[in-house]
mmCIF file of C-alpha atoms in Angstrom:
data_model
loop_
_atom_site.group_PDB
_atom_site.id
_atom_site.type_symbol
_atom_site.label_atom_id
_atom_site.label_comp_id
_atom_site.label_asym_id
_atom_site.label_seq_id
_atom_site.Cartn_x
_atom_site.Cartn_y
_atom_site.Cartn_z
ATOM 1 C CA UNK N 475 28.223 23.320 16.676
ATOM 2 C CA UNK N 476 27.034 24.147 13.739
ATOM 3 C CA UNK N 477 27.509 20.756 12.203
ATOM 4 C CA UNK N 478 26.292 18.644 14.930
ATOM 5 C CA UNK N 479 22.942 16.590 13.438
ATOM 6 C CA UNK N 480 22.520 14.451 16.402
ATOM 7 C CA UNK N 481 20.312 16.926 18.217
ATOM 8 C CA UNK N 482 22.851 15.456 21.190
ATOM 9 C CA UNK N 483 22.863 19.700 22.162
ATOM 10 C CA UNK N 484 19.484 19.973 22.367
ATOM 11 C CA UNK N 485 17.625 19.836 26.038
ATOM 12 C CA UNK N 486 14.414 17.697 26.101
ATOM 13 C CA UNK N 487 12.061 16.923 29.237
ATOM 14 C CA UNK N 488 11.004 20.939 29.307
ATOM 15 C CA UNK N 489 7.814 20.558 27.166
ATOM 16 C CA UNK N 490 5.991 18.857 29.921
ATOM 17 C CA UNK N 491 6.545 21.821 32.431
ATOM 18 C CA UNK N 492 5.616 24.408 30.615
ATOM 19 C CA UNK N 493 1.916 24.185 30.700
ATOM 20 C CA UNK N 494 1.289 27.977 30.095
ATOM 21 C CA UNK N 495 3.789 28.463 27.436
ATOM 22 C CA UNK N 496 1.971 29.789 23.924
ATOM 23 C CA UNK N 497 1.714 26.282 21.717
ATOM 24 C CA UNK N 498 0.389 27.245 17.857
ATOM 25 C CA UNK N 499 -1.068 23.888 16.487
ATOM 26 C CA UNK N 500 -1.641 24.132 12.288
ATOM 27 C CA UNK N 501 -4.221 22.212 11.375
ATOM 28 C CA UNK N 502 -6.325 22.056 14.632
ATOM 29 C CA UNK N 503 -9.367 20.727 12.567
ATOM 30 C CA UNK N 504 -8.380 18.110 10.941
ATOM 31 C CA UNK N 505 -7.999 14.663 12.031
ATOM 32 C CA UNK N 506 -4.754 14.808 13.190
ATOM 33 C CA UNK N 507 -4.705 18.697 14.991
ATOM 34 C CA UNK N 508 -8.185 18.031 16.766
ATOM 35 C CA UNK N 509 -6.744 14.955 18.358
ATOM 36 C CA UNK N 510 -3.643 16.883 19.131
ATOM 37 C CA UNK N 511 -5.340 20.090 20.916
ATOM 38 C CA UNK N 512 -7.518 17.094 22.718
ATOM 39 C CA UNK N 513 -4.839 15.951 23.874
ATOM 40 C CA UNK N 514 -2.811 18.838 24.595
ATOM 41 C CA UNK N 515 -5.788 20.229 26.800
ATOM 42 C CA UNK N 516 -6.283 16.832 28.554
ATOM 43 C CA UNK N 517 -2.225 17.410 29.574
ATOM 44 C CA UNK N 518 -3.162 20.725 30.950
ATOM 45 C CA UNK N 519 -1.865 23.149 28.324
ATOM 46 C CA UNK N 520 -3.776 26.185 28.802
ATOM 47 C CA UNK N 521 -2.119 28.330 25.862
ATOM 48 C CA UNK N 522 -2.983 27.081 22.827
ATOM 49 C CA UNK N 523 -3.122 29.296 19.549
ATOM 50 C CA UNK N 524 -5.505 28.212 17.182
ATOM 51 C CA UNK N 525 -6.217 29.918 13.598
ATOM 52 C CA UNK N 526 -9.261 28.197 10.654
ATOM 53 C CA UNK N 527 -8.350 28.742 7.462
ATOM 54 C CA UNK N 528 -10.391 31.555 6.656
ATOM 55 C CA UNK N 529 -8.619 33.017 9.522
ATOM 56 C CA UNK N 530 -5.139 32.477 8.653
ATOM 57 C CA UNK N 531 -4.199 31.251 4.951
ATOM 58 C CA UNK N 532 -0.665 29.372 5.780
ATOM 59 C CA UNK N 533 -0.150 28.864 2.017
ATOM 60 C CA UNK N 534 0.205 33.324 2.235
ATOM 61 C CA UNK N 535 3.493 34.065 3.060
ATOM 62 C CA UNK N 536 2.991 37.274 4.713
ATOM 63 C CA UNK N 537 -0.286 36.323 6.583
ATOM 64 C CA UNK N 538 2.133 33.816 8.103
ATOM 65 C CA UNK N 539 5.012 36.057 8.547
ATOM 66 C CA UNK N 540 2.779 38.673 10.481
ATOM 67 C CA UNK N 541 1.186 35.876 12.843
ATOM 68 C CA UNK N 542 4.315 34.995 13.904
ATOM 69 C CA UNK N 543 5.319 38.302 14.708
ATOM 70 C CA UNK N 544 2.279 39.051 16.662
ATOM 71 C CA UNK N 545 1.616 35.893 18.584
ATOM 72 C CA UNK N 546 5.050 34.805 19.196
ATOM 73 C CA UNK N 547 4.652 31.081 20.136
ATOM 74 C CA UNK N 548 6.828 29.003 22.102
ATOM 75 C CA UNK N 549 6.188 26.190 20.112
ATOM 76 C CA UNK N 550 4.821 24.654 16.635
ATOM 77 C CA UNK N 551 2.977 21.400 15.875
ATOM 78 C CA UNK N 552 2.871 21.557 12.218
ATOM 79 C CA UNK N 553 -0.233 19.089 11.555
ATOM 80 C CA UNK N 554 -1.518 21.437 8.502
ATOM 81 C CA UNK N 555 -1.509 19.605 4.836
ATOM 82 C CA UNK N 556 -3.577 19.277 2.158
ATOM 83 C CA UNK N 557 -4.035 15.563 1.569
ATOM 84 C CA UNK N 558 -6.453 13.067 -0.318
ATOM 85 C CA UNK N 559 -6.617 9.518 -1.819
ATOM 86 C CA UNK N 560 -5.347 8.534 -5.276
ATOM 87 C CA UNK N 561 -7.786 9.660 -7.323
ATOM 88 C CA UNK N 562 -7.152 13.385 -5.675
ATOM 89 C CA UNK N 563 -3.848 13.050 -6.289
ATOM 90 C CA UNK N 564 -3.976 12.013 -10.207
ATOM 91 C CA UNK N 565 -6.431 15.088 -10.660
ATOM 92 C CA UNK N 566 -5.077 17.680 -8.673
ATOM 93 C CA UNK N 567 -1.037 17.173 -8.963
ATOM 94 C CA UNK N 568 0.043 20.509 -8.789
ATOM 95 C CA UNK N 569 -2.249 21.538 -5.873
ATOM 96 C CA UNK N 570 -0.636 18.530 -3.646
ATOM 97 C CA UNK N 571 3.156 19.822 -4.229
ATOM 98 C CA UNK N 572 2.412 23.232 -4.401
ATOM 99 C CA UNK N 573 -0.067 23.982 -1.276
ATOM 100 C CA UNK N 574 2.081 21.324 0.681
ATOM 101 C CA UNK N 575 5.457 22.770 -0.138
ATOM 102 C CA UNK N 576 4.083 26.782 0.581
ATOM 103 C CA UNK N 577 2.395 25.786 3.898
ATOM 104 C CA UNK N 578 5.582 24.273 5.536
ATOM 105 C CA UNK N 579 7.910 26.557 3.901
ATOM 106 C CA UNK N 580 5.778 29.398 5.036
ATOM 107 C CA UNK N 581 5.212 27.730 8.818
ATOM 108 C CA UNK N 582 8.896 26.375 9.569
ATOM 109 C CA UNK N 583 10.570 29.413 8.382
ATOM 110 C CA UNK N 584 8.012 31.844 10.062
ATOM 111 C CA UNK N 585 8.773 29.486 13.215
ATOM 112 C CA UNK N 586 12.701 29.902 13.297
ATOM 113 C CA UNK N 587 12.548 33.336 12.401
ATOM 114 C CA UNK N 588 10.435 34.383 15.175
ATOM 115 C CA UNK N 589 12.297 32.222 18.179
ATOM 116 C CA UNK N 590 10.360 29.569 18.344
ATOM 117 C CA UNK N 591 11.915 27.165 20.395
ATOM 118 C CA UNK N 592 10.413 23.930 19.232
ATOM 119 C CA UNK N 593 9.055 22.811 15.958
ATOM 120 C CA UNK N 594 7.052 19.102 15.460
ATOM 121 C CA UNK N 595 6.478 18.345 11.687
ATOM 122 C CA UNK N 596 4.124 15.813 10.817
ATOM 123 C CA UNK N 597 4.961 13.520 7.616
ATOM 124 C CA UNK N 598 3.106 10.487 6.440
ATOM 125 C CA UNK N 599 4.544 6.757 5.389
ATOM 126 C CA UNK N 600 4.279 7.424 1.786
ATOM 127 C CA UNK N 601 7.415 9.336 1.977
ATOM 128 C CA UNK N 602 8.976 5.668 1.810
ATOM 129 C CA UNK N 603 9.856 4.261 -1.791
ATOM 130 C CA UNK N 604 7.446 1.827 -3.271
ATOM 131 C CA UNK N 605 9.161 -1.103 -2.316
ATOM 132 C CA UNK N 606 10.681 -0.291 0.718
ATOM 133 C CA UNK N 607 12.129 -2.925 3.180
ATOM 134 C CA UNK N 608 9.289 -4.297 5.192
ATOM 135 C CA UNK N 609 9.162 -2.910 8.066
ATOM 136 C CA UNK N 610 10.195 0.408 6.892
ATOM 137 C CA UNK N 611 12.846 2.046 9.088
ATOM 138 C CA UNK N 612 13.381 4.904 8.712
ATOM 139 C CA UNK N 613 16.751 4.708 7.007
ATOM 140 C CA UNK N 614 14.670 3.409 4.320
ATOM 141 C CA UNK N 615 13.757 7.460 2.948
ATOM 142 C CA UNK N 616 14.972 8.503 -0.181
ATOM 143 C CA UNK N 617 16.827 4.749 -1.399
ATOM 144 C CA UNK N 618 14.208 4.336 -4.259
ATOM 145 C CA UNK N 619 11.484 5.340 -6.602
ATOM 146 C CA UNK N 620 8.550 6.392 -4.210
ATOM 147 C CA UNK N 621 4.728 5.282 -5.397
ATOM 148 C CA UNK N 622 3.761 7.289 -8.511
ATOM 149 C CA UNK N 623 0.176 7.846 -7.408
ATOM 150 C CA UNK N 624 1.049 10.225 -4.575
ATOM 151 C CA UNK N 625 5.048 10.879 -5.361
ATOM 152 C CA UNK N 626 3.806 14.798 -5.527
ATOM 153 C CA UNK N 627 2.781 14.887 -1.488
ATOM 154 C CA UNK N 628 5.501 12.436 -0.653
ATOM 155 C CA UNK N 629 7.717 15.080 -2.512
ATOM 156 C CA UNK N 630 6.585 17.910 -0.609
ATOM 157 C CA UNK N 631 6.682 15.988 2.763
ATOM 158 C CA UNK N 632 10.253 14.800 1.847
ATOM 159 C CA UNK N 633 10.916 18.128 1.264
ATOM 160 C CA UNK N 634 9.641 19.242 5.007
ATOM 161 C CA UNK N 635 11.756 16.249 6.737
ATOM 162 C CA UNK N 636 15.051 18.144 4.739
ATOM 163 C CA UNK N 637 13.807 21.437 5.636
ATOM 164 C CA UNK N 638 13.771 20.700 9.544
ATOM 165 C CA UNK N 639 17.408 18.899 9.393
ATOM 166 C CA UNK N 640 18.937 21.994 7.133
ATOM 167 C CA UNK N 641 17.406 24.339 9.520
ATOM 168 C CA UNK N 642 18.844 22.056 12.589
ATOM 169 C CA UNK N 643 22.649 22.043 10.549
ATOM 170 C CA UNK N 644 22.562 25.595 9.600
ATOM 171 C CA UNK N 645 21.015 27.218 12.946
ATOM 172 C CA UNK N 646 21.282 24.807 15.509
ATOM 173 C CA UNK N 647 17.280 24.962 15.862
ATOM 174 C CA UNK N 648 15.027 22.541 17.913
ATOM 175 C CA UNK N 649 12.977 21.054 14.465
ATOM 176 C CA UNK N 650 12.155 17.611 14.616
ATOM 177 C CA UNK N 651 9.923 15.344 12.332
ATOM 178 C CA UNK N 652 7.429 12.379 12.779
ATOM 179 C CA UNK N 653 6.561 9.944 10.514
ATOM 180 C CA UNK N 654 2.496 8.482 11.330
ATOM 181 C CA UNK N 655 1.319 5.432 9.465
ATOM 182 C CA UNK N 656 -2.237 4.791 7.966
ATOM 183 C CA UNK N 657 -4.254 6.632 11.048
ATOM 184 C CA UNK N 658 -8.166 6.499 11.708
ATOM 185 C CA UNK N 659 -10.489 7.814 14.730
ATOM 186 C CA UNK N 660 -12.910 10.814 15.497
ATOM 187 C CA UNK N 661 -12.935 13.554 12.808
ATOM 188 C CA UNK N 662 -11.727 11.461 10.330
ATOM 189 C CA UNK N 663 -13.592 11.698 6.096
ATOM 190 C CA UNK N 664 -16.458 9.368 5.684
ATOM 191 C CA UNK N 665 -16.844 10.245 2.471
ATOM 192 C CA UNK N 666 -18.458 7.751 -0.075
ATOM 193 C CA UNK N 667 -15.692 8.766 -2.805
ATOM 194 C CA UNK N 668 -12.533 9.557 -1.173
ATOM 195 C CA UNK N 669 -12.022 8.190 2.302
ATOM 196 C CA UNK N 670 -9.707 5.992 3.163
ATOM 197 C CA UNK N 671 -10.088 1.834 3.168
ATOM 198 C CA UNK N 672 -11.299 2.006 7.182
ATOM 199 C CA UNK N 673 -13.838 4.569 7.177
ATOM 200 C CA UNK N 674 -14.692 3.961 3.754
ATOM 201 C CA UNK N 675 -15.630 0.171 5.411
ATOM 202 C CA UNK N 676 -17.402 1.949 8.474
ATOM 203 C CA UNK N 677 -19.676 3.150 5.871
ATOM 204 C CA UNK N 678 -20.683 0.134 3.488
ATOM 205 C CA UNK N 679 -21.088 -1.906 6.416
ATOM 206 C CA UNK N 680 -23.264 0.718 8.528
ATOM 207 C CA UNK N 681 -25.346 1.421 5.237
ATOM 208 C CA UNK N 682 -25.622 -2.615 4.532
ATOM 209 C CA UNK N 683 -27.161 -2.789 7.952
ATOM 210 C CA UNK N 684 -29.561 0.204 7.436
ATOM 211 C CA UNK N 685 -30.596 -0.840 4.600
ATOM 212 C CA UNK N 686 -31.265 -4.682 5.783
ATOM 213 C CA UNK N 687 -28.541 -5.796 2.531
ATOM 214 C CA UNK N 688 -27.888 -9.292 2.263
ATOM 215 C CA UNK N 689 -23.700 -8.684 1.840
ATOM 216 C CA UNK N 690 -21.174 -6.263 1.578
ATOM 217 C CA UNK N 691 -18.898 -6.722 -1.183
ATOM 218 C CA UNK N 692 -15.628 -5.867 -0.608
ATOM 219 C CA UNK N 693 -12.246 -5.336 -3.617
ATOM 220 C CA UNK N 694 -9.910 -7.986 -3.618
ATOM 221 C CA UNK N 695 -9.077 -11.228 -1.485
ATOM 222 C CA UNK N 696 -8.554 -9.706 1.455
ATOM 223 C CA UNK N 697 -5.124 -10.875 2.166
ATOM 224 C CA UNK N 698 -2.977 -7.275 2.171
ATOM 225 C CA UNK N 699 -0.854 -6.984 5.240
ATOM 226 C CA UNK N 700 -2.080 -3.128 6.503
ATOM 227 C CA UNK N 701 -0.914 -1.397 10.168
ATOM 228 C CA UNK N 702 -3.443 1.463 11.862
ATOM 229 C CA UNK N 703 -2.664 3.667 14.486
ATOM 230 C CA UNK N 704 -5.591 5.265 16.431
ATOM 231 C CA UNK N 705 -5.316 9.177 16.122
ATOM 232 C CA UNK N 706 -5.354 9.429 20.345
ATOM 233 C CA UNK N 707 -2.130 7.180 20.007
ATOM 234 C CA UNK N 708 -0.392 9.744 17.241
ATOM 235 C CA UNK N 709 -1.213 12.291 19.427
ATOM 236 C CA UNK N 710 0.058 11.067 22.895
ATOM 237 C CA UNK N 711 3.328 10.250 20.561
ATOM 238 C CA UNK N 712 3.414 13.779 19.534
ATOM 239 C CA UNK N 713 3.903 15.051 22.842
ATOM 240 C CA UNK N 714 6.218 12.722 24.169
ATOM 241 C CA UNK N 715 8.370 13.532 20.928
ATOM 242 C CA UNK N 716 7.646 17.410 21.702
ATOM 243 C CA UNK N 717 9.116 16.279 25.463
ATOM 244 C CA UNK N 718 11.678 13.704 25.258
ATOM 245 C CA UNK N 719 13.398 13.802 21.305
ATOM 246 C CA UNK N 720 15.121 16.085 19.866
ATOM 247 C CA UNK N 721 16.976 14.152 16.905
ATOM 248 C CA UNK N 722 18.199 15.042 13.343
ATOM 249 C CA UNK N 723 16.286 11.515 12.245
ATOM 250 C CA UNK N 724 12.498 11.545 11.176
ATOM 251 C CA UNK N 725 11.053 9.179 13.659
ATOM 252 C CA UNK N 726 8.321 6.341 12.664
ATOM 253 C CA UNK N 727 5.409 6.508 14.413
ATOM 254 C CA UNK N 728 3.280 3.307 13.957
ATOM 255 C CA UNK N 729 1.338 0.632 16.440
ATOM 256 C CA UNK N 730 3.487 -2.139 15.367
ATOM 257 C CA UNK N 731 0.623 -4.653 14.664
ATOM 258 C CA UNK N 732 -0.186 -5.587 11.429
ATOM 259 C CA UNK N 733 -4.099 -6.850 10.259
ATOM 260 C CA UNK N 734 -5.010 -8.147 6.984
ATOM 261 C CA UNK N 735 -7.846 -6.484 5.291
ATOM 262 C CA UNK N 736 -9.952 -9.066 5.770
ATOM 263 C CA UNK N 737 -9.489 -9.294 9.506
ATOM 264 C CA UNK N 738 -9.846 -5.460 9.685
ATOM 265 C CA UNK N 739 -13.244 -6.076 7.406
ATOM 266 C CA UNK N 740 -14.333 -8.908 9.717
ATOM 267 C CA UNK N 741 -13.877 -6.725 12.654
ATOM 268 C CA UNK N 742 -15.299 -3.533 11.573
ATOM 269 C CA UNK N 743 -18.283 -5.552 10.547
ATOM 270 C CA UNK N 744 -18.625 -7.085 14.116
ATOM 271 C CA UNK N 745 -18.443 -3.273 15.340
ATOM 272 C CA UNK N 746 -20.738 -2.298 12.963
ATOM 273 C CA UNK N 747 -23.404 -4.946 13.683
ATOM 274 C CA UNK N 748 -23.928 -5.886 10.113
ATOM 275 C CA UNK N 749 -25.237 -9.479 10.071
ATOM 276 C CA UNK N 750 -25.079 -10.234 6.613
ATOM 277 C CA UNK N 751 -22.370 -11.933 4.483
ATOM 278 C CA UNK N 752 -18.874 -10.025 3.748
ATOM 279 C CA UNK N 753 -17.759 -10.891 0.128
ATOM 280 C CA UNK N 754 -14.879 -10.880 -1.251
ATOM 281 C CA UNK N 755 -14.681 -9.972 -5.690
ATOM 282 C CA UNK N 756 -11.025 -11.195 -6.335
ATOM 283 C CA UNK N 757 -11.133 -10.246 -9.805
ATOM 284 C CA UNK N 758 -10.493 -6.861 -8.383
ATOM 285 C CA UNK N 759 -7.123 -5.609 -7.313
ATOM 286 C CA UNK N 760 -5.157 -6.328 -3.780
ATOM 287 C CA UNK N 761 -2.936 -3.107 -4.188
ATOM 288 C CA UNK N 762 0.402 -3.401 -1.650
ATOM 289 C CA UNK N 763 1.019 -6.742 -0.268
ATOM 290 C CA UNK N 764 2.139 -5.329 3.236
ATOM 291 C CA UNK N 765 2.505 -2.198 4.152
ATOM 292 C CA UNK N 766 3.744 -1.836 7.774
ATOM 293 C CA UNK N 767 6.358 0.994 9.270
ATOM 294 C CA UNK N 768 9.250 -0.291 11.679
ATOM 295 C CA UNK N 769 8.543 1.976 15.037
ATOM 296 C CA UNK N 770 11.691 0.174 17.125
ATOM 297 C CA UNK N 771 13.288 3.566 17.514
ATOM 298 C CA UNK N 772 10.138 5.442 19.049
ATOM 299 C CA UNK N 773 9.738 2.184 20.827
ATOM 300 C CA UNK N 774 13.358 2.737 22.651
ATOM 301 C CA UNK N 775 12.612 6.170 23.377
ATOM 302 C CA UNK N 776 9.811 5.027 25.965
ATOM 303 C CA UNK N 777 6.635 5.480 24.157
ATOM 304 C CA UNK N 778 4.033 2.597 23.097
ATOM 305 C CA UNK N 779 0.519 2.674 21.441
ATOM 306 C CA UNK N 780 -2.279 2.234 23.900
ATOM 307 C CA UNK N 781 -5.518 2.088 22.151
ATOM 308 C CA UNK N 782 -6.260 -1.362 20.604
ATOM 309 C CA UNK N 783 -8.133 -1.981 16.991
ATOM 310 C CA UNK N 784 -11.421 -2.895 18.496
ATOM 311 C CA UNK N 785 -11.337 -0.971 20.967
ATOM 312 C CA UNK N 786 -10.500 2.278 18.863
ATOM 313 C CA UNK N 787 -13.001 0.501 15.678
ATOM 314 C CA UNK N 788 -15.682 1.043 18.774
ATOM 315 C CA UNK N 789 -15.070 4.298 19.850
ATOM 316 C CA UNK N 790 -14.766 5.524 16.053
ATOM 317 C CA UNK N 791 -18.339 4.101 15.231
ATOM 318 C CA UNK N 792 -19.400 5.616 18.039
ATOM 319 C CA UNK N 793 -18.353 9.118 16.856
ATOM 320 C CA UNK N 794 -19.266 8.426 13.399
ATOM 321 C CA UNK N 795 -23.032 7.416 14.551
ATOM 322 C CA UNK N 796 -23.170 10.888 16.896
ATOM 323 C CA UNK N 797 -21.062 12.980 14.375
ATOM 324 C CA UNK N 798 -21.921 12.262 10.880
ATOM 325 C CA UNK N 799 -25.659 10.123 11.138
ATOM 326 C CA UNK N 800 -26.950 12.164 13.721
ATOM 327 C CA UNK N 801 -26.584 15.387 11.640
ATOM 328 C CA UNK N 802 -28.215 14.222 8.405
ATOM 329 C CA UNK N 803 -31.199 13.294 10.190
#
């Protein structure tokens, strides 16, 4: 039926069994697609299409249009999207609703046109007004102002979440959408400017301990509510969603546990082996008091996070050391 938006008519449970079908994953270098194709490959997927930028510009229309014709793949993980901090998005407005809005329209249309049978697109939690119920379900989209200092990607991700539902209404097509919160892990931006407030950590406290510092100061008191979600975790939740859901909803995708940024800076410091002090300049400010996504939904579908903080912290230092030290040396 052409009005049906439960998804109720869709099957699920084939994903898993088609190990040799062609899968195109956007974005396979980025934090989110690498951990996607690891995963993906670890499943046994043997098919997997994978284009760089300089090989296939997604924001071109008919570069898009004419790799879909040619490669015909079964399915689409759309984890392609330019994205950056705050300061990025104050300076480059135009560039975050424009490139955002081109890739996806570009990708999902593309997608249905050319029989694909599944499409996964990946959002972000800032598609959530600014002061959203905490925890954010996901009935929560569009009942308020969103954040000003990224509305223009929240815009365009909105925008992708509609796309997938119209294209469900008007065509009865397999497009779902998932929701990540703040994620971190291997291949994520160290970079001393614009990384975000985990790596960004990683860093001071690995340079504090190079340098023999005496402290670390860190912004604020320390007392924002924050949730993380190791990157493995979004991926293993990307293909059970690709497997088992196939819903007109958006679905969170969070680990449920919240930290406070000073826990998360106590424990990345512990990781890190910095011995100095950790302190705190409160004349700085806290930003969001809590900030946490309400996963229930994915939870009743049968999936949980695996990896813990520490345990993920670890195995991100670990990759950061080999991946990022190692190579300026």
């Amino acid at each position: 039926m052409a009005g049906d938006t439960t998804g109720s008519d869709m099957k699920t449970g084939s994903f898993m069994s088609e190990k040799s079908a062609k899968i195109f994953v956007a974005g396979h270098r980025g934090l989110v697609g690498s951990a996607i194709v690891r995963k993906l490959q670890e499943s046994g997927f043997t098919n997997l299409i994978l284009r760089t930028h300089s090989e296939l510009d997604l924001t071109n229309q008919s570069d898009v249009e004419s790799f879909f014709s040619t490669e015909k793949p079964a399915h689409v993980i759309l984890a392609a999207a330019k994205v950056g901090g705050i300061h990025a998005n104050n300076t480059y407005p135009a560039d975050f609703i424009a490139v955002n809005l081109q890739i996806q329209t570009n990708v999902i249309h593309s997608a249905y046109t050319h029989g694909v049978k599944k499409l996964l697109f990946l959002g972000s939690s800032c598609i959530y007004p600014k002061f959203a119920p905490q925890p954010i379900p996901e009935s929560a989209l569009l009942t308020g102002p969103l954040e000003p200092t990224n509305e223009w990607y929240a815009i365009a991700k909105i925008a992708g979440i509609k796309m997938c539902q119209a294209y469900r209404i008007q065509h009865q097509w397999d497009a779902i959408s998932g929701m990540p919160t703040n994620l971190y892990g291997q291949n994520d931006n160290f970079h001393p400017e614009n990384s975000h407030v985990l790596p960004a950590l990683m860093r001071r406290f690995h340079e504090a301990k190079a340098n023999n510092a005496e402290e670390v100061v860190v912004w604020g008191s320390g007392s924002p509510l924050r949730e993380f979600l190791h990157v493995d975790d979004l991926a293993d939740a990307c293909v059970f969603l690709m497997d088992k859901y196939s819903g007109f909803e958006h679905v969170n995708v969070g680990s449920g546990v919240e930290v406070t940024i000073k826990e998360l800076a106590e424990l990345v410091k512990e990781v890190v082996g910095f011995e100095g002090k950790l302190v705190w300049d409160c004349t700085k400010p806290d930003g969001t008091p809590r900030k946490l996504m309400d996963s229930s939904k994915l939870a009743s579908l049968g999936w949980t996070p695996k990896v813990s903080l520490r345990d993920g912290l670890r195995q991100t230092y670990d990759w950061y050391l080999e991946n990022v030290i190692q190579k300026k040396q």
